[in-house]
Amino acid sequence: MKKGKGTNAVHAGVKHDPSTGAIMTPVYLTSTYAQEGVGNHKGYEYSRTLNPTRHALENAFAELEGAKYGLAFASGLASMDTLLKVLNPGDEVISTDDLYGGSYRLFTTVFANYGIIFKFVDFSDENAITEAINENTRMIWIETPTNPMMKITDIASVSALVDGRNILVCVDNTFATPMLQQPLSLGADVVMHSATKYLGGHSDVVMGCLMLNDDTLDEKLRTLQNSCGAIAGPMDSFLVIRGIKTLHLRMARHCENGQAIVEYLSGHEKVEKVFWPGLKDHPGHDVACKQMSGFGGMVAFTIKGDNLKTAHKFVEATELFTLAESLGGVESLIGHPASMTHASIPKEIREKVGVTDGLIRLSLGVEDAEDIITDLEKAFQAIS
Ligand SMILES: *Cc1c(COP(=O)(O)O)cnc(C)c1O
Protein backbone atom coordinates (compact mmCIF):
# COMPACT_ATOMS: atom_id res chain seq x y z
CA MET A 1 0.00 0.00 0.00
CA LYS A 2 1.38 3.41 -0.96
CA LYS A 3 1.07 5.62 2.11
CA GLY A 4 1.29 9.33 2.81
CA LYS A 5 4.40 10.77 4.46
CA GLY A 6 2.67 11.16 7.85
CA THR A 7 1.32 7.61 7.94
CA ASN A 8 4.75 6.45 6.92
CA ALA A 9 6.43 8.39 9.74
CA VAL A 10 4.14 6.77 12.33
CA HIS A 11 4.55 3.21 11.05
CA ALA A 12 7.93 3.10 9.26
CA GLY A 13 10.04 0.07 10.12
CA VAL A 14 7.94 -1.00 13.07
CA LYS A 15 6.32 -4.41 13.43
CA HIS A 16 4.53 -5.62 16.53
CA ASP A 17 6.80 -7.83 18.60
CA PRO A 18 5.88 -11.42 17.61
CA SER A 19 6.57 -12.91 21.05
CA THR A 20 4.47 -10.49 23.16
CA GLY A 21 2.45 -8.29 20.81
CA ALA A 22 4.18 -5.17 22.18
CA ILE A 23 3.44 -2.36 19.72
CA MET A 24 6.72 -0.57 20.41
CA THR A 25 9.97 -2.11 19.24
CA PRO A 26 11.71 -3.63 22.30
CA VAL A 27 15.15 -2.32 23.26
CA TYR A 28 17.33 -5.37 22.73
CA LEU A 29 20.13 -4.78 25.20
CA THR A 30 22.18 -7.76 24.13
CA SER A 31 25.57 -8.13 22.53
CA THR A 32 25.15 -11.69 21.30
CA TYR A 33 22.52 -14.32 20.38
CA ALA A 34 22.13 -18.02 21.19
CA GLN A 35 22.74 -20.35 18.24
CA GLU A 36 20.76 -23.60 18.12
CA GLY A 37 23.56 -25.26 16.19
CA VAL A 38 26.72 -23.93 14.60
CA GLY A 39 25.65 -21.16 12.22
CA ASN A 40 21.96 -21.86 12.94
CA HIS A 41 20.50 -18.60 14.28
CA LYS A 42 17.58 -16.23 13.79
CA GLY A 43 19.47 -13.69 11.67
CA TYR A 44 21.37 -12.07 14.53
CA GLU A 45 24.84 -13.20 15.58
CA TYR A 46 26.54 -10.25 17.22
CA SER A 47 25.20 -6.74 17.83
CA ARG A 48 27.95 -4.86 15.99
CA THR A 49 26.80 -6.67 12.86
CA LEU A 50 23.07 -6.29 13.58
CA ASN A 51 20.76 -5.75 16.54
CA PRO A 52 16.95 -6.10 16.27
CA THR A 53 16.24 -2.57 17.60
CA ARG A 54 18.75 -1.05 15.20
CA HIS A 55 17.38 -3.27 12.43
CA ALA A 56 13.86 -1.85 12.91
CA LEU A 57 15.27 1.69 12.84
CA GLU A 58 17.35 1.01 9.73
CA ASN A 59 14.19 -0.17 7.97
CA ALA A 60 12.41 2.98 9.15
CA PHE A 61 15.22 5.17 7.81
CA ALA A 62 14.95 3.48 4.41
CA GLU A 63 11.17 3.87 4.24
CA LEU A 64 11.31 7.55 5.21
CA GLU A 65 13.55 8.44 2.27
CA GLY A 66 11.84 6.05 -0.13
CA ALA A 67 15.09 4.04 -0.20
CA LYS A 68 15.82 0.34 -0.49
CA TYR A 69 18.44 0.41 2.30
CA GLY A 70 19.08 2.31 5.52
CA LEU A 71 22.06 2.15 7.88
CA ALA A 72 22.31 3.64 11.38
CA PHE A 73 25.54 4.96 12.92
CA ALA A 74 26.78 6.37 16.21
CA SER A 75 26.63 9.94 14.86
CA GLY A 76 26.14 11.92 11.68
CA LEU A 77 29.90 12.22 11.30
CA ALA A 78 30.34 8.47 11.87
CA SER A 79 27.96 7.84 8.96
CA MET A 80 30.01 10.18 6.74
CA ASP A 81 33.24 8.57 7.95
CA THR A 82 31.96 5.15 6.87
CA LEU A 83 30.73 6.43 3.51
CA LEU A 84 34.03 8.19 2.73
CA LYS A 85 35.84 4.88 3.27
CA VAL A 86 34.42 3.54 -0.01
CA LEU A 87 36.92 5.94 -1.64
CA ASN A 88 40.58 5.25 -2.42
CA PRO A 89 43.69 7.45 -2.22
CA GLY A 90 43.77 9.84 -5.19
CA ASP A 91 39.98 9.99 -5.46
CA GLU A 92 38.46 13.46 -5.47
CA VAL A 93 35.42 14.85 -3.69
CA ILE A 94 33.72 18.08 -4.71
CA SER A 95 31.79 19.81 -2.00
CA THR A 96 29.91 23.02 -1.34
CA ASP A 97 31.88 25.94 0.14
CA ASP A 98 29.21 26.55 2.80
CA LEU A 99 29.43 23.32 4.73
CA TYR A 100 28.65 22.10 8.25
CA GLY A 101 31.83 22.77 10.27
CA GLY A 102 32.25 19.16 11.42
CA SER A 103 31.96 17.84 7.84
CA TYR A 104 34.61 20.33 6.73
CA ARG A 105 36.88 19.21 9.58
CA LEU A 106 36.37 15.51 8.75
CA PHE A 107 37.24 16.16 5.09
CA THR A 108 40.23 18.46 5.56
CA THR A 109 41.89 17.23 8.75
CA VAL A 110 41.16 13.48 8.60
CA PHE A 111 40.51 12.14 5.10
CA ALA A 112 42.89 14.58 3.37
CA ASN A 113 45.68 12.74 5.26
CA TYR A 114 44.65 9.48 3.58
CA GLY A 115 45.12 10.89 0.10
CA ILE A 116 41.53 11.89 -0.67
CA ILE A 117 41.41 15.27 -2.40
CA PHE A 118 38.66 17.75 -1.51
CA LYS A 119 37.59 20.73 -3.61
CA PHE A 120 35.16 23.32 -2.30
CA VAL A 121 33.14 25.32 -4.80
CA ASP A 122 30.02 27.49 -4.90
CA PHE A 123 27.26 24.98 -5.67
CA SER A 124 24.84 27.66 -6.81
CA ASP A 125 27.19 28.07 -9.82
CA GLU A 126 26.84 25.03 -12.08
CA ASN A 127 29.88 26.04 -14.16
CA ALA A 128 32.04 25.97 -11.04
CA ILE A 129 30.98 22.36 -10.42
CA THR A 130 31.61 21.37 -14.05
CA GLU A 131 35.07 22.95 -13.94
CA ALA A 132 35.99 21.09 -10.74
CA ILE A 133 35.09 17.65 -12.16
CA ASN A 134 37.90 15.53 -13.62
CA GLU A 135 38.58 11.82 -14.22
CA ASN A 136 39.43 11.31 -10.51
CA THR A 137 36.16 12.75 -9.19
CA ARG A 138 34.25 10.03 -7.34
CA MET A 139 31.90 11.93 -5.07
CA ILE A 140 29.86 15.12 -4.96
CA TRP A 141 28.91 16.14 -1.43
CA ILE A 142 25.82 18.35 -1.33
CA GLU A 143 24.33 20.01 1.72
CA THR A 144 21.04 21.75 1.01
CA PRO A 145 19.86 23.94 2.62
CA THR A 146 23.32 24.73 3.96
CA ASN A 147 24.26 25.49 7.49
CA PRO A 148 24.00 28.35 8.34
CA MET A 149 23.55 30.43 5.16
CA MET A 150 20.55 28.39 3.88
CA LYS A 151 22.08 28.21 0.41
CA ILE A 152 20.22 25.89 -1.94
CA THR A 153 21.70 23.42 -4.41
CA ASP A 154 19.64 22.03 -7.26
CA ILE A 155 19.89 18.29 -6.52
CA ALA A 156 18.27 17.17 -9.78
CA SER A 157 20.52 19.28 -12.00
CA VAL A 158 23.75 18.26 -10.21
CA SER A 159 22.66 14.61 -10.42
CA ALA A 160 21.95 15.00 -14.14
CA LEU A 161 25.33 16.69 -14.63
CA VAL A 162 27.30 13.62 -13.47
CA ASP A 163 24.89 10.93 -14.66
CA GLY A 164 26.68 7.82 -15.91
CA ARG A 165 30.13 8.99 -14.73
CA ASN A 166 30.88 6.76 -11.73
CA ILE A 167 30.45 9.72 -9.36
CA LEU A 168 28.36 9.28 -6.22
CA VAL A 169 25.98 12.16 -5.54
CA CYS A 170 25.52 12.35 -1.77
CA VAL A 171 23.15 14.72 -0.01
CA ASP A 172 23.27 15.81 3.61
CA ASN A 173 19.49 16.11 4.12
CA THR A 174 19.67 16.99 7.83
CA PHE A 175 18.05 20.43 7.54
CA ALA A 176 15.16 19.50 5.25
CA THR A 177 14.34 15.98 6.51
CA PRO A 178 12.49 13.54 4.23
CA MET A 179 9.26 15.37 5.10
CA LEU A 180 10.39 18.40 3.06
CA GLN A 181 12.85 16.93 0.55
CA GLN A 182 13.65 13.46 -0.80
CA PRO A 183 17.01 13.56 -2.62
CA LEU A 184 16.89 9.97 -4.00
CA SER A 185 13.75 10.83 -5.96
CA LEU A 186 15.70 13.77 -7.45
CA GLY A 187 18.51 11.53 -8.73
CA ALA A 188 20.95 11.45 -5.78
CA ASP A 189 22.70 8.16 -4.89
CA VAL A 190 23.06 8.47 -1.10
CA VAL A 191 21.21 10.49 1.54
CA MET A 192 22.85 11.24 4.88
CA HIS A 193 21.32 12.65 8.05
CA SER A 194 22.51 13.75 11.40
CA ALA A 195 19.58 12.00 13.12
CA THR A 196 20.71 13.93 16.20
CA LYS A 197 18.68 16.79 14.77
CA TYR A 198 15.12 16.57 13.37
CA LEU A 199 14.78 12.79 13.02
CA GLY A 200 15.46 12.27 16.72
CA GLY A 201 13.86 15.63 17.34
CA HIS A 202 14.15 15.85 21.13
CA SER A 203 17.82 16.75 21.72
CA ASP A 204 18.36 13.51 23.61
CA VAL A 205 20.47 11.42 21.24
CA VAL A 206 23.43 11.61 18.85
CA MET A 207 23.05 9.48 15.71
CA GLY A 208 23.58 9.38 11.97
CA CYS A 209 22.24 7.44 9.00
CA LEU A 210 22.70 6.67 5.33
CA MET A 211 19.93 5.75 2.89
CA LEU A 212 20.49 4.42 -0.64
CA ASN A 213 19.18 2.13 -3.38
CA ASP A 214 22.27 0.48 -4.88
CA ASP A 215 22.78 -3.19 -3.87
CA THR A 216 26.58 -3.24 -4.35
CA LEU A 217 27.11 0.00 -2.42
CA ASP A 218 24.86 -1.24 0.39
CA GLU A 219 26.96 -4.37 0.70
CA LYS A 220 30.18 -2.34 0.82
CA LEU A 221 28.73 -0.02 3.46
CA ARG A 222 27.50 -2.90 5.65
CA THR A 223 30.94 -4.48 5.49
CA LEU A 224 32.50 -1.15 6.51
CA GLN A 225 29.87 -0.60 9.22
CA ASN A 226 30.68 -4.01 10.68
CA SER A 227 34.45 -3.70 10.15
CA CYS A 228 34.85 -0.22 11.64
CA GLY A 229 32.03 -0.53 14.17
CA ALA A 230 30.60 2.99 14.52
CA ILE A 231 27.09 1.60 14.98
CA ALA A 232 24.00 3.09 16.63
CA GLY A 233 23.25 1.49 20.00
CA PRO A 234 19.88 -0.15 20.85
CA MET A 235 18.71 2.48 23.36
CA ASP A 236 19.52 5.31 20.98
CA SER A 237 17.80 3.40 18.17
CA PHE A 238 14.65 3.16 20.28
CA LEU A 239 14.69 6.92 20.96
CA VAL A 240 14.98 7.72 17.25
CA ILE A 241 12.20 5.26 16.32
CA ARG A 242 10.02 7.13 18.82
CA GLY A 243 11.13 10.52 17.50
CA ILE A 244 10.32 9.65 13.90
CA LYS A 245 6.68 8.92 14.76
CA THR A 246 5.98 12.66 15.11
CA LEU A 247 8.38 13.93 12.45
CA HIS A 248 5.58 15.10 10.13
CA LEU A 249 3.80 16.99 12.93
CA ARG A 250 6.96 18.62 14.16
CA MET A 251 8.14 19.62 10.68
CA ALA A 252 4.77 21.24 9.90
CA ARG A 253 5.09 23.36 13.05
CA HIS A 254 8.79 24.15 12.44
CA CYS A 255 7.79 25.44 8.98
CA GLU A 256 4.92 27.54 10.38
CA ASN A 257 7.19 29.07 13.00
CA GLY A 258 9.84 29.68 10.31
CA GLN A 259 7.32 31.66 8.27
CA ALA A 260 6.09 33.71 11.26
CA ILE A 261 9.52 34.55 12.66
CA VAL A 262 10.93 35.43 9.22
CA GLU A 263 8.04 37.87 8.69
CA TYR A 264 8.79 39.46 12.07
CA LEU A 265 12.55 39.69 11.46
CA SER A 266 12.20 40.97 7.89
CA GLY A 267 10.28 44.00 9.14
CA HIS A 268 12.61 44.73 12.04
CA GLU A 269 14.61 47.99 12.06
CA LYS A 270 17.67 46.37 13.68
CA VAL A 271 17.88 43.48 11.23
CA GLU A 272 20.07 43.85 8.16
CA LYS A 273 19.35 40.62 6.28
CA VAL A 274 17.36 37.43 6.80
CA PHE A 275 18.40 34.10 5.28
CA TRP A 276 15.57 31.60 4.71
CA PRO A 277 14.79 29.76 1.45
CA GLY A 278 11.12 30.71 1.68
CA LEU A 279 11.92 34.38 1.07
CA LYS A 280 11.25 35.52 -2.51
CA ASP A 281 14.55 37.44 -2.65
CA HIS A 282 16.55 34.42 -1.43
CA PRO A 283 18.89 33.38 -4.30
CA GLY A 284 17.82 29.74 -4.00
CA HIS A 285 14.10 30.41 -3.67
CA ASP A 286 13.03 29.08 -7.08
CA VAL A 287 15.01 25.85 -6.71
CA ALA A 288 13.73 25.46 -3.13
CA CYS A 289 10.15 25.75 -4.42
CA LYS A 290 10.93 23.03 -6.98
CA GLN A 291 12.60 20.47 -4.70
CA MET A 292 11.19 21.21 -1.22
CA SER A 293 7.64 20.99 0.07
CA GLY A 294 8.29 23.46 2.92
CA PHE A 295 11.12 25.78 4.02
CA GLY A 296 11.78 24.55 7.54
CA GLY A 297 12.55 26.16 10.86
CA MET A 298 16.20 27.10 10.44
CA VAL A 299 16.65 30.85 10.05
CA ALA A 300 19.78 33.00 10.00
CA PHE A 301 20.00 36.79 10.12
CA THR A 302 22.50 39.59 10.55
CA ILE A 303 22.08 42.44 12.97
CA LYS A 304 22.77 45.94 11.63
CA GLY A 305 26.34 46.95 12.46
CA ASP A 306 27.52 43.35 12.09
CA ASN A 307 29.80 43.27 15.09
CA LEU A 308 30.83 40.50 17.42
CA LYS A 309 30.01 42.24 20.69
CA THR A 310 26.44 43.09 19.73
CA ALA A 311 25.85 39.57 18.39
CA HIS A 312 27.15 37.97 21.60
CA LYS A 313 25.00 40.30 23.70
CA PHE A 314 21.94 39.42 21.62
CA VAL A 315 22.32 35.63 21.89
CA GLU A 316 22.94 35.92 25.63
CA ALA A 317 19.84 38.08 26.18
CA THR A 318 17.21 35.54 25.14
CA GLU A 319 15.33 33.46 27.72
CA LEU A 320 13.06 31.09 25.82
CA PHE A 321 15.84 30.36 23.34
CA THR A 322 18.67 28.33 24.80
CA LEU A 323 22.15 29.36 23.72
CA ALA A 324 23.51 26.08 22.42
CA GLU A 325 25.04 24.19 19.54
CA SER A 326 22.89 21.74 17.59
CA LEU A 327 19.42 22.16 16.10
CA GLY A 328 16.23 20.37 15.14
CA GLY A 329 14.76 19.74 18.59
CA VAL A 330 11.31 20.71 19.85
CA GLU A 331 12.83 23.61 21.82
CA SER A 332 14.17 26.77 20.21
CA LEU A 333 17.95 27.20 20.17
CA ILE A 334 20.02 30.25 19.31
CA GLY A 335 23.63 30.24 18.21
CA HIS A 336 26.47 32.41 16.96
CA PRO A 337 28.02 30.37 14.11
CA ALA A 338 31.30 32.35 13.89
CA SER A 339 32.21 31.52 17.48
CA MET A 340 30.33 28.21 17.89
CA THR A 341 29.46 25.74 15.11
CA HIS A 342 31.84 27.31 12.56
CA ALA A 343 34.77 28.19 14.82
CA SER A 344 36.80 25.38 13.21
CA ILE A 345 36.55 27.05 9.77
CA PRO A 346 39.25 29.70 9.07
CA LYS A 347 37.91 33.27 9.34
CA GLU A 348 38.67 34.25 5.70
CA ILE A 349 36.86 31.17 4.40
CA ARG A 350 33.78 31.53 6.61
CA GLU A 351 33.47 35.26 5.91
CA LYS A 352 33.65 34.62 2.18
CA VAL A 353 30.48 32.51 2.39
CA GLY A 354 28.75 34.97 4.71
CA VAL A 355 29.40 33.64 8.21
CA THR A 356 30.33 37.08 9.52
CA ASP A 357 30.63 38.19 13.14
CA GLY A 358 27.10 39.62 13.13
CA LEU A 359 25.38 36.46 11.91
CA ILE A 360 22.93 34.74 14.26
CA ARG A 361 21.34 31.34 13.69
CA LEU A 362 17.98 30.23 15.03
CA SER A 363 16.71 26.68 15.27
CA LEU A 364 13.03 27.40 15.79
CA GLY A 365 11.31 24.85 17.96
CA VAL A 366 7.62 23.99 18.12
CA GLU A 367 6.65 26.53 20.80
CA ASP A 368 4.03 29.22 20.14
CA ALA A 369 5.28 31.73 17.56
CA GLU A 370 4.11 34.70 19.67
CA ASP A 371 6.31 33.63 22.56
CA ILE A 372 9.32 33.17 20.30
CA ILE A 373 8.80 36.67 18.88
CA THR A 374 8.40 38.20 22.37
CA ASP A 375 11.71 36.64 23.37
CA LEU A 376 13.53 37.96 20.29
CA GLU A 377 12.06 41.43 20.83
CA LYS A 378 13.44 41.44 24.37
CA ALA A 379 16.91 40.58 23.03
CA PHE A 380 16.69 43.43 20.47
CA GLN A 381 15.84 45.78 23.31
CA ALA A 382 18.85 44.56 25.26
CA ILE A 383 21.24 45.61 22.47
CA SER A 384 19.77 49.07 21.85
C1 LIG B 1 25.00 18.07 13.14
C2 LIG B 1 25.26 17.95 11.69
C3 LIG B 1 26.14 17.00 11.18
C4 LIG B 1 26.95 16.08 12.09
O1 LIG B 1 26.14 15.18 12.77
P1 LIG B 1 26.48 14.60 14.24
O2 LIG B 1 25.30 13.79 14.56
O3 LIG B 1 26.65 15.81 15.14
O4 LIG B 1 27.74 13.83 14.11
C5 LIG B 1 26.30 16.94 9.80
N1 LIG B 1 25.63 17.76 8.97
C6 LIG B 1 24.77 18.70 9.43
C7 LIG B 1 24.05 19.56 8.46
C8 LIG B 1 24.55 18.84 10.80
O5 LIG B 1 23.72 19.77 11.23
PDB file of C-alpha atoms in Angstrom, residues 4 11 20 35 40 51 53 74 78 94 104 118 139 161 174 201 229 231 235 256 296 322 324 331 364 377:
ATOM      1  CA  GLY A   4       1.287   9.326   2.811  1.00  0.00           C
ATOM      2  CA  HIS A  11       4.550   3.213  11.052  1.00  0.00           C
ATOM      3  CA  THR A  20       4.469 -10.494  23.161  1.00  0.00           C
ATOM      4  CA  GLN A  35      22.737 -20.345  18.244  1.00  0.00           C
ATOM      5  CA  ASN A  40      21.962 -21.859  12.936  1.00  0.00           C
ATOM      6  CA  ASN A  51      20.757  -5.748  16.537  1.00  0.00           C
ATOM      7  CA  THR A  53      16.243  -2.567  17.596  1.00  0.00           C
ATOM      8  CA  ALA A  74      26.779   6.369  16.207  1.00  0.00           C
ATOM      9  CA  ALA A  78      30.341   8.471  11.874  1.00  0.00           C
ATOM     10  CA  ILE A  94      33.724  18.076  -4.708  1.00  0.00           C
ATOM     11  CA  TYR A 104      34.606  20.334   6.726  1.00  0.00           C
ATOM     12  CA  PHE A 118      38.661  17.752  -1.511  1.00  0.00           C
ATOM     13  CA  MET A 139      31.900  11.930  -5.066  1.00  0.00           C
ATOM     14  CA  LEU A 161      25.330  16.692 -14.634  1.00  0.00           C
ATOM     15  CA  THR A 174      19.668  16.993   7.832  1.00  0.00           C
ATOM     16  CA  GLY A 201      13.861  15.634  17.343  1.00  0.00           C
ATOM     17  CA  GLY A 229      32.034  -0.532  14.175  1.00  0.00           C
ATOM     18  CA  ILE A 231      27.093   1.597  14.979  1.00  0.00           C
ATOM     19  CA  MET A 235      18.706   2.479  23.363  1.00  0.00           C
ATOM     20  CA  GLU A 256       4.920  27.541  10.381  1.00  0.00           C
ATOM     21  CA  GLY A 296      11.779  24.553   7.541  1.00  0.00           C
ATOM     22  CA  THR A 322      18.670  28.327  24.795  1.00  0.00           C
ATOM     23  CA  ALA A 324      23.505  26.078  22.424  1.00  0.00           C
ATOM     24  CA  GLU A 331      12.827  23.606  21.819  1.00  0.00           C
ATOM     25  CA  LEU A 364      13.032  27.405  15.789  1.00  0.00           C
ATOM     26  CA  GLU A 377      12.062  41.426  20.833  1.00  0.00           C
TER      27      GLU A 377
END
